[in-house]
Amino acid sequence: MQSNKLAQGLPRAPIFGVGMPTLDGITGVLQVVSGARSQGAGRRCSALWINMREEPVVYVNGRPFVLRE
């Protein structure tokens, strides 16, 4: 059975990709990147988040919405 889910990161490289995550999704990504899930909360790290969207994203009740013409 083939999975339609893409890999979330590049193996052995600190590069990850997401589509249009909810606020909970962003929190989850940052926990994975920082290693907080495996090492406990409170760990700090640096992350560079790049948004390639042309339209602004607005979050309403934690859900993303895109403003389009």
GROMACS .gro file of C-alpha atoms in nm:
model
   69
    1MET     CA    1   0.000   0.000   0.000
    2GLN     CA    2   0.141   0.337  -0.101
    3SER     CA    3   0.120   0.638   0.129
    4ASN     CA    4   0.028   0.977  -0.019
    5LYS     CA    5   0.193   1.156   0.273
    6LEU     CA    6   0.520   1.332   0.197
    7ALA     CA    7   0.815   1.313   0.433
    8GLN     CA    8   0.818   1.598   0.685
    9GLY     CA    9   1.191   1.647   0.674
   10LEU     CA   10   1.509   1.575   0.485
   11PRO     CA   11   1.687   1.276   0.644
   12ARG     CA   12   1.995   1.376   0.850
   13ALA     CA   13   1.946   1.746   0.766
   14PRO     CA   14   1.782   2.017   0.977
   15ILE     CA   15   1.531   2.101   0.701
   16PHE     CA   16   1.155   2.053   0.741
   17GLY     CA   17   0.855   2.150   0.530
   18VAL     CA   18   0.487   2.211   0.598
   19GLY     CA   19   0.185   2.323   0.397
   20MET     CA   20  -0.049   2.559   0.580
   21PRO     CA   21  -0.044   2.436   0.942
   22THR     CA   22  -0.287   2.527   1.218
   23LEU     CA   23  -0.148   2.692   1.532
   24ASP     CA   24  -0.137   2.347   1.695
   25GLY     CA   25   0.054   2.223   1.389
   26ILE     CA   26   0.309   2.504   1.420
   27THR     CA   27   0.354   2.420   1.788
   28GLY     CA   28   0.403   2.054   1.700
   29VAL     CA   29   0.663   2.132   1.432
   30LEU     CA   30   0.860   2.352   1.672
   31GLN     CA   31   0.848   2.077   1.937
   32VAL     CA   32   0.988   1.824   1.689
   33VAL     CA   33   1.258   2.062   1.563
   34SER     CA   34   1.367   2.157   1.915
   35GLY     CA   35   1.358   1.798   2.037
   36ALA     CA   36   1.114   1.901   2.312
   37ARG     CA   37   0.903   1.587   2.268
   38SER     CA   38   1.195   1.359   2.345
   39GLN     CA   39   1.386   1.577   2.592
   40GLY     CA   40   1.107   1.747   2.789
   41ALA     CA   41   0.954   2.092   2.772
   42GLY     CA   42   1.153   2.408   2.834
   43ARG     CA   43   1.438   2.337   2.591
   44ARG     CA   44   1.526   2.639   2.376
   45CYS     CA   45   1.659   2.638   2.023
   46SER     CA   46   1.673   2.863   1.719
   47ALA     CA   47   1.463   2.805   1.409
   48LEU     CA   48   1.430   2.998   1.085
   49TRP     CA   49   1.071   2.983   0.955
   50ILE     CA   50   1.028   3.088   0.591
   51ASN     CA   51   0.683   3.150   0.444
   52MET     CA   52   0.673   3.121   0.064
   53ARG     CA   53   0.308   3.226   0.026
   54GLU     CA   54   0.223   3.532  -0.180
   55GLU     CA   55  -0.094   3.601   0.018
   56PRO     CA   56  -0.106   3.687   0.388
   57VAL     CA   57  -0.232   3.415   0.622
   58VAL     CA   58  -0.476   3.509   0.900
   59TYR     CA   59  -0.542   3.275   1.193
   60VAL     CA   60  -0.897   3.268   1.333
   61ASN     CA   61  -0.952   3.045   1.636
   62GLY     CA   62  -0.626   2.863   1.554
   63ARG     CA   63  -0.720   2.785   1.192
   64PRO     CA   64  -0.538   2.941   0.895
   65PHE     CA   65  -0.723   3.138   0.629
   66VAL     CA   66  -0.573   3.293   0.315
   67LEU     CA   67  -0.686   3.632   0.189
   68ARG     CA   68  -0.735   3.617  -0.188
   69GLU     CA   69  -0.892   3.845  -0.446
   0.00000   0.00000   0.00000
